[in-house]
Every structure is written in structure tokens, then in C-alpha cells.
Short mmCIF file of C-alpha atoms in Angstrom, two decimals:
data_model
loop_
_atom_site.label_atom_id
_atom_site.label_comp_id
_atom_site.label_asym_id
_atom_site.label_seq_id
_atom_site.Cartn_x
_atom_site.Cartn_y
_atom_site.Cartn_z
CA MET A 608 -1.18 -22.49 -17.06
CA HIS A 609 -5.16 -23.04 -17.19
CA SER A 610 -8.43 -23.53 -16.29
CA LEU A 611 -11.88 -24.56 -16.31
CA ILE A 612 -15.31 -24.72 -17.11
CA VAL A 613 -14.39 -28.52 -15.39
CA PHE A 614 -15.91 -30.98 -13.37
CA GLY A 615 -13.51 -29.82 -10.38
CA CYS A 616 -11.19 -27.93 -9.21
CA SER A 617 -9.04 -26.10 -6.87
CA PHE A 618 -6.26 -23.32 -7.01
CA LEU A 619 -3.75 -22.44 -4.20
CA ILE A 620 -0.97 -20.35 -3.01
CA LYS A 621 1.58 -22.23 -1.09
CA GLU A 622 4.53 -20.24 -0.35
CA VAL A 623 5.28 -16.31 -0.54
CA ASN A 624 8.83 -15.32 -1.00
CA VAL A 625 9.52 -11.56 -1.26
CA ARG A 626 13.23 -11.51 0.17
CA GLN A 627 16.01 -10.38 -2.04
CA GLU A 628 19.28 -10.66 -2.46
CA ASN A 629 21.76 -8.00 -0.99
CA GLU A 630 25.17 -7.51 -1.84
CA ALA A 631 26.63 -9.90 1.37
CA GLY A 632 24.88 -12.10 -0.78
CA GLU A 633 21.83 -12.29 2.13
CA MET A 634 18.32 -12.74 1.65
CA VAL A 635 16.69 -9.59 3.08
CA ALA A 636 13.00 -8.01 3.16
CA TYR A 637 14.11 -4.95 1.88
CA ILE A 638 15.63 -2.67 -1.52
CA LYS A 639 17.22 0.15 -2.09
CA ALA A 640 15.50 2.81 -3.78
CA GLY A 641 15.34 2.56 -7.01
CA GLU A 642 16.31 -0.97 -7.71
CA ILE A 643 14.03 -4.33 -9.48
CA ALA A 644 12.47 -5.74 -6.37
CA THR A 645 11.63 -10.14 -7.20
CA PHE A 646 8.81 -11.56 -5.89
CA THR A 647 7.51 -15.32 -6.49
CA PHE A 648 4.67 -17.26 -5.23
CA SER A 649 4.02 -20.75 -5.26
CA GLY A 650 1.75 -23.28 -5.47
CA GLU A 651 -0.77 -25.66 -7.58
CA ILE A 652 -3.60 -26.74 -9.76
CA ASN A 653 -5.73 -29.10 -9.93
CA ILE A 654 -8.52 -29.93 -12.91
CA ASP A 655 -10.90 -33.20 -12.30
CA GLY A 656 -11.88 -32.47 -15.84
CA ASP A 657 -10.98 -30.49 -19.59
CA ALA A 658 -10.84 -26.98 -18.42
CA SER A 659 -11.06 -25.42 -22.67
CA ASN A 660 -10.18 -21.81 -24.10
CA GLU A 661 -8.91 -20.25 -19.64
CA THR A 662 -6.98 -17.97 -19.35
CA PHE A 663 -4.57 -18.07 -15.52
CA ILE A 664 -5.06 -15.16 -13.09
CA VAL A 665 -3.10 -13.85 -10.73
CA GLY A 666 -3.46 -10.16 -8.83
CA PHE A 667 -0.60 -7.90 -6.66
CA LEU A 668 -0.88 -5.59 -4.04
CA ALA A 669 1.43 -3.40 -4.30
CA PRO A 670 1.20 1.09 -2.96
CA ARG A 671 0.17 2.82 -6.17
CA SER A 672 3.47 4.69 -6.46
CA TRP A 673 4.60 2.09 -7.76
CA ASN A 674 2.78 2.32 -11.11
CA VAL A 675 2.85 -1.82 -11.27
CA ARG A 676 1.21 -0.91 -14.44
CA GLN A 677 3.27 0.14 -16.10
CA ASN A 678 6.40 -0.68 -13.85
CA ALA A 679 6.12 -4.85 -13.77
CA THR A 680 6.67 -7.23 -15.16
CA VAL A 681 4.88 -10.37 -14.63
CA THR A 682 5.86 -14.76 -15.54
CA TYR A 683 4.96 -17.85 -14.60
CA ARG A 684 6.94 -20.99 -15.39
CA GLU A 685 4.59 -24.82 -15.14
CA ASP A 686 5.97 -28.20 -14.95
CA ARG A 687 3.60 -30.01 -17.18
CA TYR A 688 2.74 -28.92 -20.42
CA GLU A 689 5.52 -25.49 -21.59
CA THR A 690 8.70 -26.38 -18.52
CA GLU A 691 10.94 -24.98 -18.36
CA VAL A 692 10.31 -22.15 -20.06
CA ASP A 693 9.49 -18.39 -18.65
CA HIS A 694 5.57 -17.78 -19.61
CA LYS A 695 4.60 -14.07 -20.23
CA MET A 696 2.08 -12.08 -18.77
CA THR A 697 -0.16 -9.22 -19.18
CA VAL A 698 -1.54 -6.69 -17.44
CA ILE A 699 -5.97 -7.27 -18.03
CA PRO A 700 -6.96 -4.04 -18.84
CA ASP A 701 -9.54 -2.03 -17.54
CA THR A 702 -12.88 -3.22 -19.93
CA GLU A 703 -12.60 -6.80 -19.04
CA GLN A 704 -14.97 -7.69 -15.85
CA PRO A 705 -14.51 -10.74 -13.89
CA ALA A 706 -17.78 -12.50 -14.24
CA ASN A 707 -18.94 -12.29 -10.88
CA TYR A 708 -18.41 -8.59 -10.63
CA LYS A 709 -20.07 -6.90 -14.00
CA GLY A 710 -19.36 -3.25 -14.52
CA MET A 711 -16.48 -3.74 -12.65
CA SER A 712 -12.51 -3.92 -13.30
CA TRP A 713 -10.89 -7.32 -12.15
CA SER A 714 -8.26 -4.37 -10.13
CA ALA A 715 -11.28 -2.47 -8.21
CA ALA A 716 -12.88 -6.32 -8.22
CA LEU A 717 -10.07 -6.61 -6.64
CA LYS A 718 -10.24 -3.97 -4.14
CA LYS A 719 -13.93 -4.58 -3.23
CA LYS A 720 -12.98 -8.02 -1.96
CA TYR A 721 -9.59 -7.96 -0.46
CA GLY A 722 -9.54 -4.37 0.74
CA VAL A 723 -5.44 -4.08 1.57
CA ARG A 724 -4.93 -7.09 3.64
CA GLY A 725 -2.77 -6.61 5.78
CA ASN A 726 -1.68 -3.04 5.16
CA VAL A 727 -3.39 -0.01 7.32
CA LEU A 728 -2.71 2.57 4.46
CA ASN A 729 -5.46 2.79 2.29
CA ASP A 730 -3.19 4.06 -1.16
CA MET A 731 -2.30 0.74 -2.38
CA GLU A 732 -3.83 -1.09 -5.87
CA TRP A 733 -4.33 -4.63 -6.98
CA ILE A 734 -2.99 -5.64 -10.28
CA ALA A 735 -4.37 -8.38 -12.34
CA PHE A 736 -2.70 -9.68 -14.83
CA LYS A 737 -3.47 -12.85 -17.55
CA SER A 738 -1.51 -15.62 -19.49
CA ASP A 739 -2.66 -15.91 -23.02
CA ASN A 740 -4.91 -19.65 -23.01
CA TYR A 741 -4.30 -22.95 -23.51
CA SER A 742 -6.65 -24.73 -25.61
CA SER A 743 -7.25 -28.31 -22.67
CA VAL A 744 -5.80 -28.35 -19.64
CA ASN A 745 -6.24 -30.58 -17.08
CA GLY A 746 -5.02 -32.89 -14.37
CA THR A 747 -1.93 -31.12 -11.78
CA ILE A 748 -0.29 -27.93 -12.46
CA HIS A 749 2.92 -26.94 -10.03
CA TYR A 750 3.11 -23.31 -11.70
CA THR A 751 6.02 -20.70 -9.74
CA VAL A 752 4.60 -16.96 -10.06
CA THR A 753 7.55 -14.38 -11.08
CA ILE A 754 6.77 -9.90 -10.31
CA LYS A 755 9.73 -7.43 -11.09
CA CYS A 756 8.59 -4.16 -10.32
CA ASN A 757 11.29 -1.49 -9.79
CA SER A 758 10.80 0.11 -6.06
CA GLY A 759 10.04 3.30 -6.28
CA LYS A 760 11.71 6.27 -5.81
CA SER A 761 9.87 6.63 -2.20
CA ASN A 762 10.70 5.41 1.15
CA LEU A 763 8.88 3.02 2.06
CA LYS A 764 7.27 -0.27 3.93
CA PHE A 765 4.47 -2.88 3.40
CA ARG A 766 2.76 -5.96 3.26
CA PRO A 767 2.19 -7.90 -0.15
CA SER A 768 -0.51 -9.97 -0.97
CA PHE A 769 -1.30 -12.14 -4.09
CA PHE A 770 -3.49 -13.38 -6.03
CA ILE A 771 -5.32 -16.39 -8.56
CA ASN A 772 -7.70 -17.40 -10.43
CA HIS A 773 -9.10 -18.00 -14.24
CA SER A 774 -11.04 -16.28 -16.67
CA SER A 775 -14.05 -17.95 -16.46
CA ASP A 776 -15.26 -18.49 -12.46
CA GLY A 777 -13.85 -14.52 -12.57
CA ILE A 778 -13.71 -14.60 -8.30
CA GLY A 779 -16.77 -16.87 -7.75
CA GLY A 780 -18.65 -18.21 -4.85
CA ASP A 781 -16.81 -20.84 -4.31
CA GLU A 782 -13.01 -20.05 -2.81
CA ALA A 783 -12.03 -23.39 -4.55
CA HIS A 784 -11.73 -21.34 -7.95
CA TYR A 785 -8.91 -19.01 -6.53
CA SER A 786 -6.52 -18.35 -2.86
CA VAL A 787 -5.40 -15.12 -1.66
CA LYS A 788 -1.48 -14.85 0.55
CA ASP A 789 -0.25 -12.27 2.71
CA ALA A 790 3.72 -12.16 2.60
CA ASP A 791 4.52 -12.84 6.06
CA ASP A 792 7.09 -10.21 6.18
CA CYS A 793 6.62 -6.21 5.62
CA PHE A 794 8.31 -5.40 2.13
CA GLU A 795 10.67 -2.23 2.58
CA VAL A 796 12.61 0.24 0.48
CA VAL A 797 15.32 1.75 2.55
CA GLU A 798 17.67 4.31 1.04
CA GLY A 799 15.11 6.48 -0.47
CA SER A 800 13.40 9.80 -0.77
CA GLY A 801 11.73 11.82 2.40
CA THR A 802 10.41 10.03 5.35
CA VAL A 803 9.20 6.64 6.31
CA ILE A 804 5.67 5.63 4.53
CA ASP A 805 4.29 3.19 6.99
CA PHE A 806 1.65 0.83 5.41
CA CYS A 807 2.54 -1.91 8.12
CA SER A 808 2.12 -0.35 11.02
CA THR A 809 -0.78 2.04 13.01
CA HIS A 810 1.09 5.78 14.35
CA TYR A 811 -0.71 8.69 16.09
CA TYR A 812 -1.04 10.22 12.29
CA GLN A 813 -2.97 9.81 8.99
CA ILE A 814 -2.23 11.66 5.94
CA GLU A 815 -3.76 11.36 2.99
CA PRO A 816 -2.58 11.27 -0.12
CA LEU A 817 0.54 10.01 0.47
CA SER A 818 1.53 11.93 -2.37
CA ALA A 819 1.29 16.40 -3.49
CA LEU A 820 1.75 18.56 -4.41
CA GLN A 821 1.10 22.34 -2.38
CA ASP A 822 -1.25 22.65 -4.78
CA ASP A 823 -3.08 19.14 -3.53
CA TYR A 824 -6.54 19.06 -0.73
CA VAL A 825 -4.02 17.19 1.45
CA THR A 826 -6.47 15.51 5.09
CA PHE A 827 -4.23 14.98 8.01
CA THR A 828 -5.39 12.69 11.16
CA PHE A 829 -4.73 12.51 14.90
CA GLN A 830 -5.64 8.91 15.69
CA GLY A 831 -6.62 9.05 19.00
CA ASP A 832 -7.58 5.34 19.28
CA ILE A 833 -3.91 4.22 19.04
CA ASN A 834 -2.94 4.10 21.54
CA THR A 835 -2.99 5.18 25.06
CA ASN A 836 -2.52 9.31 25.22
CA GLU A 837 -4.56 12.17 27.47
CA LEU A 838 -4.90 14.37 23.70
CA ILE A 839 -8.56 12.09 23.08
CA LYS A 840 -9.57 14.06 26.69
CA ALA A 841 -9.09 17.42 24.93
CA GLU A 842 -12.77 18.96 24.29
CA ASN A 843 -11.30 20.14 20.77
CA VAL A 844 -7.80 19.47 18.93
CA TYR A 845 -5.86 21.46 16.58
CA ILE A 846 -2.80 21.09 13.72
CA GLU A 847 -0.29 23.50 14.85
CA ALA A 848 1.96 23.20 11.21
CA THR A 849 5.07 24.40 9.57
CA ALA A 850 5.88 25.06 6.56
CA TYR A 851 9.48 25.00 4.83
CA THR A 852 10.05 26.03 0.88
CA ILE A 853 12.45 25.37 -1.20
CA GLU A 854 13.47 29.12 -1.46
CA GLY A 855 14.92 28.42 1.86
CA LYS A 856 10.90 30.48 3.84
CA ILE A 857 9.09 30.08 7.23
CA TYR A 858 5.37 30.38 7.15
CA THR A 859 4.07 28.97 10.72
CA VAL A 860 0.54 28.49 11.54
CA ASN A 861 -0.39 27.89 15.11
CA GLU A 862 -3.06 30.15 16.04
CA LYS A 863 -6.51 27.98 17.77
CA SER A 864 -9.22 28.59 15.54
CA ALA A 865 -11.66 27.00 13.43
CA LYS A 866 -8.76 27.17 10.42
CA THR A 867 -6.73 24.55 12.27
CA LEU A 868 -9.70 22.27 14.09
CA MET A 869 -9.92 19.35 13.55
CA LYS A 870 -12.88 17.79 12.94
CA ARG A 871 -13.80 14.20 14.67
CA GLU A 872 -15.18 11.29 14.14
CA THR A 873 -17.90 9.49 14.54
CA LYS A 874 -17.18 7.75 17.71
CA LEU A 875 -14.01 6.93 17.06
CA PRO A 876 -12.09 9.80 18.90
CA ARG A 877 -9.94 10.04 15.77
CA TYR A 878 -9.50 13.46 14.20
CA ASN A 879 -9.11 15.16 10.81
CA VAL A 880 -8.21 19.09 8.71
CA THR A 881 -8.57 19.00 5.18
CA LEU A 882 -5.69 21.33 4.49
CA TRP A 883 -4.64 23.23 0.57
CA PRO A 884 -1.49 23.66 1.88
CA GLY A 885 -0.31 27.27 -0.31
CA GLY A 886 -3.54 28.25 1.06
CA PHE A 887 -3.22 27.15 4.62
CA PHE A 888 -0.08 29.03 4.42
CA ASN A 889 -0.66 31.69 2.45
CA ILE A 890 2.88 30.92 -0.43
CA PRO A 891 3.91 34.01 -2.26
CA ASP A 892 3.71 33.21 -5.51
CA GLY A 893 6.61 31.25 -7.41
CA GLU A 894 8.00 29.78 -3.48
CA THR A 895 7.57 25.92 -3.51
CA ILE A 896 6.86 24.06 -0.08
CA SER A 897 8.96 20.98 0.18
CA ARG A 898 7.15 19.90 4.07
CA ILE A 899 5.82 20.68 6.61
CA GLU A 900 5.86 19.43 9.98
CA TYR A 901 3.87 19.62 12.17
CA ILE A 902 2.01 18.66 15.62
CA PHE A 903 -2.08 18.05 17.41
CA THR A 904 -2.14 20.12 20.39
CA ASN A 905 -5.05 20.80 22.83
CA GLU A 906 -6.53 24.27 22.74
CA ASP A 907 -4.20 25.80 25.18
CA GLY A 908 -0.65 23.79 24.15
CA THR A 909 -0.15 22.30 27.15
CA VAL A 910 -1.53 18.57 26.33
CA SER A 911 0.55 17.14 22.28
CA ILE A 912 1.11 14.26 20.80
CA SER A 913 4.70 14.95 18.42
CA GLN A 914 6.56 12.09 16.15
CA SER A 915 8.25 11.59 19.46
CA ASP A 916 5.61 10.51 21.19
CA ASP A 917 4.85 8.03 17.85
CA SER A 918 8.28 7.00 18.27
CA ARG A 919 7.43 6.05 21.64
CA ASP A 920 3.92 4.63 22.26
CA ASN A 921 3.95 2.86 18.86
CA GLU A 922 7.49 1.69 17.61
CA GLY A 923 8.98 1.17 21.19
CA GLU A 924 11.92 3.56 20.98
CA GLU A 925 12.93 5.61 23.53
CA VAL A 926 12.80 8.62 23.67
CA GLU A 927 14.20 11.35 26.10
CA GLU A 928 11.58 12.81 28.25
CA GLY A 929 10.33 15.95 26.93
CA ILE A 930 11.48 15.62 23.68
CA LYS A 931 8.74 16.78 21.19
CA GLU A 932 10.19 16.23 17.88
CA PRO A 933 7.50 16.74 15.00
CA PHE A 934 6.09 14.78 12.13
CA VAL A 935 7.18 15.61 8.97
CA PHE A 936 4.87 15.15 5.42
CA GLU A 937 7.17 15.95 2.30
CA PHE A 938 5.75 17.09 -0.70
CA GLN A 939 6.22 14.87 -3.80
CA CYS A 940 4.33 13.52 -6.76
CA GLU A 941 4.57 10.04 -8.60
#
């Protein structure tokens, strides 16, 4: 399954499948936390000429918390040379660089070229895999790639993406030599820990990093341009937050000061504040924050944006008038 120093070629991903068989025998786009998710994509490679000493390159876009580099097994089958054999692929080390992205690893080059595709959170990574090389290959090859990966322990939803290329091309200028395709469906991990991390949908809130401890710096962002709301008319936007510790203590910060003031981003009505949680809430030594509940508000507290507003405005849920459930950020370290 190897490509080309050739007269002509094309690499194509025709079909992607992210659905899993559940306990009832139904094909669904979700899996329980901690189980092994299986994704496949298939297509064809057309080679007009002879491709010698080439390797088949595959890329997979997934949340960083999945740790694909350590947790995934990737294989492929092809119908021309060694049929009915599951060929193993290995992670491309960061020391190997694509021919057209010198100084960058394959993972970094794919992130630069394609970003996070149809996802809205940046905490994702491309991991690239390679096959062994064949001494020579030509003609038309139909292939199926299978990726198996532990789904991790966190509840989340994301849109997987897949990439195919060959080694001597190295993400070159001719798009016939590579192909990228997104899953039609978002894929979800359920029955795990924490609130759902939604890579697929835009929300009033955004947090980076998605996994943190109380001694890490965490950035909270109010994305006021996501939907119509009154808070973007405020002169200043603040965060009100409450920390809950494993030891059962509660610490609230609701003052309107430089400490809680959120800085507006250039042009867009988006506001953010970066906190060191342990210091922000003045957590005593020996206590550990388990979660933070928070809302965004104006200076006198008459206008606010909460999880209830997000559920109504951005997810279309019915929310009882006057209910203001806070956003929740749970601390965990993947």
C-alpha cells in the first residue's frame, strides 16, 4: 500500500464510518467511557507508473485527552498485493518531517494545514501513522483503514477527521496525492466523568485548557457573538465563580473588581480572564478544588449569562423562566 515517485496518482477517501454496535445490536455514534472506539475509512489509490520505497501515511484527528499516540492501534487492508491481511501501522515519530513542511513533525504539519476541521475547540491533535514500505506498487488499490482507540474517561463530543497521503509527497501542492475527510456525525463518549466537553457546537463559554488542576492557569471566555444576548451591551463583563473542594468547603468570589474583570478581545464581543484557581479563591493548603461553578455578568448583576441561557439559546432546550443554572468546570488531569 505504498505510493509514488510516479507519472501520476490519486489518493481518495470515499467513505468514513464512526458508528459502533451497541449492546442492542444497533449502530450508534457513541460509546461508553473507557471502551474501545473503532473507526474505519476506505477508498482507493490509483498509480500510473511505479512507486518504489513508498510508505502509506494515515492521519487521525481526535481530542488530546484520548492520547491517540499511546492508545490507538491502526491497521489497513488492501485488495491487490497482500489481501485479507491486517497490516499494522506505526506512529510516525516527531523526528520525521513531511517533505513539504521542513522543520515540522507530521502531526504539527497536519494541524497547521487543517486545524481542527469541523470542531470548535482547539484542544485536539492530529496523529500520523505509517505503513512498512513495499519495494514497488502500481495500478489501482482499494483499501480500508481501521483505527481502534480507548475512548478515555471524560464525557465529550467531537467530529473525527481522517487523512491519507504517501511519504515522498509529504503533503505537497498537488491535492491528488492526498485526501482528507470528516465524519458526517459527531461522535460522543457517554457515561463518563464530568460535564460534556462539546467540540462540535458553539457555546457562550469556552475554557482552555480543558483538563487542569487548581495550580494550573485556566482561561475562561465569554463568547458574546454566538447568539443574541443583552450582556454584550454592558460596559464591562465580569466572572462570578464558586469553588467546591474535595474536602467539602465552598469559596465564592463575586466582587466586581480588576480581579474578576474580563478583557474584551479585539473587535469581537468576546471577553476572557485567566485565573490561577488556587490563588483566585485563596484555597488553603491541604484542600483541593473539585469543580468551579460560574456565570458571566455585568457590573450590577442585573444581566447575566449562565448555562441555562446557553441551553436555551444555543442548544434549543426548554428552560424554565428565571432559572439560572451556572456553568460548571470540573478539575481533572488526563
